[in-house]
Short mmCIF file of N, CA, C and O in Angstrom, two decimals:
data_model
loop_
_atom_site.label_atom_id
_atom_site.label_comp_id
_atom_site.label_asym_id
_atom_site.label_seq_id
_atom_site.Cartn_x
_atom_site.Cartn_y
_atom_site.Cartn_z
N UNK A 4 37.89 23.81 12.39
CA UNK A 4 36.58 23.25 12.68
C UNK A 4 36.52 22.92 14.16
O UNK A 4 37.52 22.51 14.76
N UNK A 5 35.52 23.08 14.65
CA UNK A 5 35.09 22.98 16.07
C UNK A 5 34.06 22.19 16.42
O UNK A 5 32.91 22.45 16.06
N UNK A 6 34.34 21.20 17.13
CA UNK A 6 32.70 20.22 16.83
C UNK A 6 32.62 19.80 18.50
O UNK A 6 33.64 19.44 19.09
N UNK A 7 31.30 19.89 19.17
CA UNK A 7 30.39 19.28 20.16
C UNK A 7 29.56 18.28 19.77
O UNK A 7 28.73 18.10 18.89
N UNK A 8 30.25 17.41 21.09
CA UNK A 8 29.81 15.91 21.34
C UNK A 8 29.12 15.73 22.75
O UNK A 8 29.26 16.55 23.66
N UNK A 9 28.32 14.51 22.85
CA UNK A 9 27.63 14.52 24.16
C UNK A 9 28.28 13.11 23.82
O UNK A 9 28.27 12.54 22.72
N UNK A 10 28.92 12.64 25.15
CA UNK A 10 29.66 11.62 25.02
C UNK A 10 29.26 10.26 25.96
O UNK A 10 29.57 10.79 27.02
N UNK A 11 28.89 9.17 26.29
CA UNK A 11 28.89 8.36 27.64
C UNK A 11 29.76 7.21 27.43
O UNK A 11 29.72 6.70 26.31
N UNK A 12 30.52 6.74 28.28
CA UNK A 12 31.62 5.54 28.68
C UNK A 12 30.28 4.30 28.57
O UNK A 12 29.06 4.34 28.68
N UNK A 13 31.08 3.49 28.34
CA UNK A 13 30.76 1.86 29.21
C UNK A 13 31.87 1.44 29.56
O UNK A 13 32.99 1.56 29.06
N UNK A 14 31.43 0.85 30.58
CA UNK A 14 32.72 0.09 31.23
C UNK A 14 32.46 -1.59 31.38
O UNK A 14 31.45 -2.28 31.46
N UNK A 15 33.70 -1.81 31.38
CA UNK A 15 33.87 -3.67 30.66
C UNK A 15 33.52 -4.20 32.43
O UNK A 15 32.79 -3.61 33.21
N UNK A 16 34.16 -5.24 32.63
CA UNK A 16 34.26 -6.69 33.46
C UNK A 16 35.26 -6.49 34.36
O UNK A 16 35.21 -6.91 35.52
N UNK A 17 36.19 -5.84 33.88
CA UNK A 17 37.37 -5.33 34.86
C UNK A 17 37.49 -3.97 35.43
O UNK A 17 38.46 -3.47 36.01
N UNK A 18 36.15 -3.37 35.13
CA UNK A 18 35.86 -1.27 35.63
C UNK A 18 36.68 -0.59 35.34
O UNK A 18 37.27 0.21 36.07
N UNK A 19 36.97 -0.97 33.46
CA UNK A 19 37.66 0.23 32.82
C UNK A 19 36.70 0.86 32.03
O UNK A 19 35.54 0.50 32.21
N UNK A 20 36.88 1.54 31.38
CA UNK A 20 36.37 2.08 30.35
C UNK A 20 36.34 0.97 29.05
O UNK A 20 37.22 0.12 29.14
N UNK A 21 35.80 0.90 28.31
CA UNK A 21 36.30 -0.28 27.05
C UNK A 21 35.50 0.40 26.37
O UNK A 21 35.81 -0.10 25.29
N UNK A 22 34.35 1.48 25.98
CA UNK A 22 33.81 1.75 24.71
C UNK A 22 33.09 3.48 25.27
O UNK A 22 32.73 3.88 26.38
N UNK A 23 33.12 4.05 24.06
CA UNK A 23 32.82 5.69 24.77
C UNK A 23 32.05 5.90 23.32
O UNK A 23 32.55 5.81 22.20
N UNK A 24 30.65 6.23 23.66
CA UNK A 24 29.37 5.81 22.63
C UNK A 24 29.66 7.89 22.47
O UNK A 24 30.08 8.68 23.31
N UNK A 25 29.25 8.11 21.15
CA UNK A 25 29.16 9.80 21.23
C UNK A 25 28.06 10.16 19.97
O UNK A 25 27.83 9.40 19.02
N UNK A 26 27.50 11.41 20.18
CA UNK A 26 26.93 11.49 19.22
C UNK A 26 27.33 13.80 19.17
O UNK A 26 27.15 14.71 19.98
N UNK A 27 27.98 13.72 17.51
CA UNK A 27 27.93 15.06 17.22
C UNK A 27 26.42 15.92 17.45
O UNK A 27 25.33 15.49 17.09
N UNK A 28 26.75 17.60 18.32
CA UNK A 28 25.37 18.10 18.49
C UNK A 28 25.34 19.28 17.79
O UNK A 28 24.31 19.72 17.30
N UNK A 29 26.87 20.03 17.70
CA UNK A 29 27.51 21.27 17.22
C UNK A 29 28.33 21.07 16.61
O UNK A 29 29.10 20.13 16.82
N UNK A 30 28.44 21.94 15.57
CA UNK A 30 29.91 22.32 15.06
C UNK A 30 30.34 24.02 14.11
O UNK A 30 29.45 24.76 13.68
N UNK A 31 31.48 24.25 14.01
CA UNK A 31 31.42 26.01 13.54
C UNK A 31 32.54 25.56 12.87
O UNK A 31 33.24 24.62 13.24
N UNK A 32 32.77 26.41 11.63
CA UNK A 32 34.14 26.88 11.31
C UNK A 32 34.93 27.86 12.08
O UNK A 32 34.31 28.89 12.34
N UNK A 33 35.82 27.80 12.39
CA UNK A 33 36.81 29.53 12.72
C UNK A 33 38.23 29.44 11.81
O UNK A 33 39.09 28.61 11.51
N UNK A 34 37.95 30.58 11.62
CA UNK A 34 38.74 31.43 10.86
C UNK A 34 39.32 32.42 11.40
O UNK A 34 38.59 33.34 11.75
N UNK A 35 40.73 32.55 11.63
CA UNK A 35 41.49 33.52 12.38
C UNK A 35 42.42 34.02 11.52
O UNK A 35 43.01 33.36 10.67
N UNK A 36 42.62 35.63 11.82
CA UNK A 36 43.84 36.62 10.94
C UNK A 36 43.55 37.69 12.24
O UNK A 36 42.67 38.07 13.01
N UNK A 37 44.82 37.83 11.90
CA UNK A 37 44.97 39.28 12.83
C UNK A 37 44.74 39.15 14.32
O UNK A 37 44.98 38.09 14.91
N UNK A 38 44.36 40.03 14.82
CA UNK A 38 43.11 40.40 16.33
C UNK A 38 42.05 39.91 16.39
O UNK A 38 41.52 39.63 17.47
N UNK A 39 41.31 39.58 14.75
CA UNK A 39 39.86 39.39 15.03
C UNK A 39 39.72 37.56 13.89
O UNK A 39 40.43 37.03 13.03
N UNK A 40 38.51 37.23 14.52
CA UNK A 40 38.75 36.09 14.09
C UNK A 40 36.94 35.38 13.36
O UNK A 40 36.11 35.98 14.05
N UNK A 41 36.49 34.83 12.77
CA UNK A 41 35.61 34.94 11.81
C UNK A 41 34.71 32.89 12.53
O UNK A 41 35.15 31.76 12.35
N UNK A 42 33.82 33.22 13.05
CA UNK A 42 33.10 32.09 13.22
C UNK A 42 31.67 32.00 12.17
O UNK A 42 30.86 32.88 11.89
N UNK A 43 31.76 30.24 11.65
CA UNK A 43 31.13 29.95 10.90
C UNK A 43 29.96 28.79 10.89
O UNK A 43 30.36 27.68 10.53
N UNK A 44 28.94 28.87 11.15
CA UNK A 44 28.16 27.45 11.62
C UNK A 44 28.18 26.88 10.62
O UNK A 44 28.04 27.36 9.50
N UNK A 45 28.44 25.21 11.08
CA UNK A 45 28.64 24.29 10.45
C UNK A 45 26.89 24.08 9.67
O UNK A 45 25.79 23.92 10.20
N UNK A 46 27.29 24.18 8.38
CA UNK A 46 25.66 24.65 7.62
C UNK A 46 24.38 23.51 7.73
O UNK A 46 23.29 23.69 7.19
N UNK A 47 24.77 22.23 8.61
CA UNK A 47 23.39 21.36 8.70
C UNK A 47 23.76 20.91 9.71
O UNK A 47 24.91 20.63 10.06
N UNK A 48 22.23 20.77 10.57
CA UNK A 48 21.92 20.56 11.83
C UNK A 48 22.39 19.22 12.46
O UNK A 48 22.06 18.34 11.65
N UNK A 49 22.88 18.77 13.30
CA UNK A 49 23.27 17.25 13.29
C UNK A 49 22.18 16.26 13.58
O UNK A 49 21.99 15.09 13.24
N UNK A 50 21.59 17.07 14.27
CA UNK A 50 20.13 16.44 14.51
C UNK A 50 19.16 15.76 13.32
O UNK A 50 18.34 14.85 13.46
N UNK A 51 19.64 16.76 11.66
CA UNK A 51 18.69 16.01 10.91
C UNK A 51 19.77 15.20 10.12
O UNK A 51 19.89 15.37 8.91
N UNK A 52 20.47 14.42 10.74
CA UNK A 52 21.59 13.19 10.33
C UNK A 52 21.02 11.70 10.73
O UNK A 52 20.97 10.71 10.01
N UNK A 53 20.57 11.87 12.19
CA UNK A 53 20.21 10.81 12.88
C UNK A 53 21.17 9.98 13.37
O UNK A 53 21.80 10.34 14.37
N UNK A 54 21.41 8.79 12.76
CA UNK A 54 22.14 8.05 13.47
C UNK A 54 23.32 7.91 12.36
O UNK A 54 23.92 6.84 12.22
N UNK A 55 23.61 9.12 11.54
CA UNK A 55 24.88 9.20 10.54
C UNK A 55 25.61 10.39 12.29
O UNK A 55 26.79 10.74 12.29
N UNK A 56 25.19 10.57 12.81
CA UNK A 56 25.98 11.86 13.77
C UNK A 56 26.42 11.25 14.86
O UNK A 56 27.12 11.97 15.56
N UNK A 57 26.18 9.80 15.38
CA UNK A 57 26.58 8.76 16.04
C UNK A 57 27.86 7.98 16.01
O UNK A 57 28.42 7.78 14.93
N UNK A 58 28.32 7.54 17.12
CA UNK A 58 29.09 6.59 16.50
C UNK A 58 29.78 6.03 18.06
O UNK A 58 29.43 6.62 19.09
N UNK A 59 30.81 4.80 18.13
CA UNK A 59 31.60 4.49 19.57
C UNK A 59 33.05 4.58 18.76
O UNK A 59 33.28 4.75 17.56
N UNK A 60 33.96 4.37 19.96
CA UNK A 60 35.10 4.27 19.95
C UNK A 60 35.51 3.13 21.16
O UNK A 60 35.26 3.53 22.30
N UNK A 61 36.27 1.38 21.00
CA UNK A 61 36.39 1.08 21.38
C UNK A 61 37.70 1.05 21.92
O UNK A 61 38.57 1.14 21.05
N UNK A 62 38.14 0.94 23.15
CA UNK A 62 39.46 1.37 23.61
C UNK A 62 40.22 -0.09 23.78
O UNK A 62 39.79 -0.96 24.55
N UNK A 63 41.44 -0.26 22.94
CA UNK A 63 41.84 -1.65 22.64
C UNK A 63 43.62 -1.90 23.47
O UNK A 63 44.28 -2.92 23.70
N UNK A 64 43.88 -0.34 23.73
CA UNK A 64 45.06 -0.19 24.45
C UNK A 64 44.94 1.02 25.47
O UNK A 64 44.46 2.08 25.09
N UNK A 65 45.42 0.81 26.86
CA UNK A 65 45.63 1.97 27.31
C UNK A 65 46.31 2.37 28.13
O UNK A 65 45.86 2.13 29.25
N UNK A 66 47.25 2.92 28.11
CA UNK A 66 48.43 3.20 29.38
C UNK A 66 48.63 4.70 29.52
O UNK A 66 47.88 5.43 28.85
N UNK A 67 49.66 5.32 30.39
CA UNK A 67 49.41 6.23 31.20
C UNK A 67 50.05 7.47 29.89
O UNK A 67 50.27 8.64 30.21
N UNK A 68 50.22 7.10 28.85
CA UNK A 68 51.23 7.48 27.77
C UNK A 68 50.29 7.74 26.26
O UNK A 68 50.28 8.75 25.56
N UNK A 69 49.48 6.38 26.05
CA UNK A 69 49.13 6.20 25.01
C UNK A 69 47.78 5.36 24.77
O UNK A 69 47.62 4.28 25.33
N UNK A 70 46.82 5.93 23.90
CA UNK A 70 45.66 5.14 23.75
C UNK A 70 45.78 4.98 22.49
O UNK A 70 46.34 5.80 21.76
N UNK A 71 45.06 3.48 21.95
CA UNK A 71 44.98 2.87 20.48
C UNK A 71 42.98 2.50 20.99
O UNK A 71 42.58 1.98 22.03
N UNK A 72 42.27 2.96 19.96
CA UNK A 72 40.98 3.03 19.95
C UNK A 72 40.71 2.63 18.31
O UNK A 72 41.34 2.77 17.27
N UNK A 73 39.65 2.18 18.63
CA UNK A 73 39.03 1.45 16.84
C UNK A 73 37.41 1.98 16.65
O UNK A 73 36.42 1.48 17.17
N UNK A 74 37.46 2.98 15.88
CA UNK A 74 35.76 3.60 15.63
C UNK A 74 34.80 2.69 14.61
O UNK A 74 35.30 2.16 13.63
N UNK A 75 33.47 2.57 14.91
CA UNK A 75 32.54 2.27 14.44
C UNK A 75 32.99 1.86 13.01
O UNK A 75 32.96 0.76 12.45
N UNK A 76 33.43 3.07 12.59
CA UNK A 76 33.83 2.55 10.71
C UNK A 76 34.91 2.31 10.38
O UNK A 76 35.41 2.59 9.29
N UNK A 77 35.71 1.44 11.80
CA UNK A 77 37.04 0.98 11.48
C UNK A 77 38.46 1.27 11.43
O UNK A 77 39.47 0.57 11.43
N UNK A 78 38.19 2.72 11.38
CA UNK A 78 39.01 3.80 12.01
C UNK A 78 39.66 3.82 12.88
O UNK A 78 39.24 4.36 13.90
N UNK A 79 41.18 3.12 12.84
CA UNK A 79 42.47 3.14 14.23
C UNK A 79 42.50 4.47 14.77
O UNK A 79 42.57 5.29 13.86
N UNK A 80 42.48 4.75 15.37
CA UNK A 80 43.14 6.10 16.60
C UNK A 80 44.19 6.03 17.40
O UNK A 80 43.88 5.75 18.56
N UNK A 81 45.08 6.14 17.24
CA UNK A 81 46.48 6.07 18.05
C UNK A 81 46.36 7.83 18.43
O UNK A 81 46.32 8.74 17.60
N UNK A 82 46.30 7.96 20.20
CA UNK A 82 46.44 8.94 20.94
C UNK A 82 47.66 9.06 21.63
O UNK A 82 48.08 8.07 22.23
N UNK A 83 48.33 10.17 21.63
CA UNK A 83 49.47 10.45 22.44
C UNK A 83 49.58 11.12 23.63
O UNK A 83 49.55 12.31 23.31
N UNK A 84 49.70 11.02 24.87
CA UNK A 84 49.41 12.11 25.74
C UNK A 84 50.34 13.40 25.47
O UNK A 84 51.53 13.35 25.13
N UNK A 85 49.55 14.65 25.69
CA UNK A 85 50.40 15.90 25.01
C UNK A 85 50.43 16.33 26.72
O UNK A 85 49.56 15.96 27.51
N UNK A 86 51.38 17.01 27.02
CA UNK A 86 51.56 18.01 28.12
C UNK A 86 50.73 19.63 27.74
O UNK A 86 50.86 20.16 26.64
N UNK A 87 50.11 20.10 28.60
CA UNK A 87 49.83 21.41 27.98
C UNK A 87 49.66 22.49 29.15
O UNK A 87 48.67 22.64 29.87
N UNK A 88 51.00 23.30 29.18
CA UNK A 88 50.93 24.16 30.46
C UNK A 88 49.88 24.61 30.81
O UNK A 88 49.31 25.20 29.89
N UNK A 89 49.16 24.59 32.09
CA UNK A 89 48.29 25.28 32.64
C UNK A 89 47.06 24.35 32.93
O UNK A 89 46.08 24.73 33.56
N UNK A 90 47.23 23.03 32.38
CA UNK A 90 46.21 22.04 32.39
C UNK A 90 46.61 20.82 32.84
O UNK A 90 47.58 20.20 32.41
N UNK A 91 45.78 20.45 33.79
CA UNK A 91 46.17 19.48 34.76
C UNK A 91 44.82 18.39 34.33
O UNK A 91 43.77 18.85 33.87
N UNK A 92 44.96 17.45 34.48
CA UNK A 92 44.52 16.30 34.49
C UNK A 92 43.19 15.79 34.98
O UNK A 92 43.15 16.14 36.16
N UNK A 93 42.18 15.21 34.72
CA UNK A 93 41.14 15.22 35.62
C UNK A 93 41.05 13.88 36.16
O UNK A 93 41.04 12.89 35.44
N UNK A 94 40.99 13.85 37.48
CA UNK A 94 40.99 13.13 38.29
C UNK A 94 39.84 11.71 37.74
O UNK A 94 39.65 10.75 38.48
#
């Protein structure tokens, strides 16, 4: 599954980041075998969800290693930073 987000930060008291508001706009299945590989639109529009396609993520830990985030419906997120050759960091 493949899903597009339009995403915006807020930033707290100290000019970090502390909450990243998003709302789903896209999404597809893919399906891969072989050489060739099989894309599938996700069968309802996100648009006719409303504010079910919404949601924040508040950022409750964060270091140069690891983020712990808590979503709208309560949902822990423990992030790990992954290395991934060829991809560098954005400033």
């Amino acid at each position: 599954l493949s899903v597009g987000a339009r995403a915006e930060s807020v930033v707290g008291r100290d000019g970090a980041v502390s909450r990243v508001a998003f709302c789903f706009d896209k999404a597809k299945f893919r399906f891969f075998g072989g050489w060739n590989g099989l894309e599938v639109p996700y069968p309802v529009p996100f648009r006719l969800l409303g504010d079910k396609a919404k949601g924040w993520l508040d950022v409750t830990y964060l270091d140069d290693e690891l983020r712990i985030s808590r979503g709208n419906k309560g949902t822990i997120f423990v992030l790990q930073r992954a290395e991934i050759p060829g991809i560098e960091d954005i400033p």
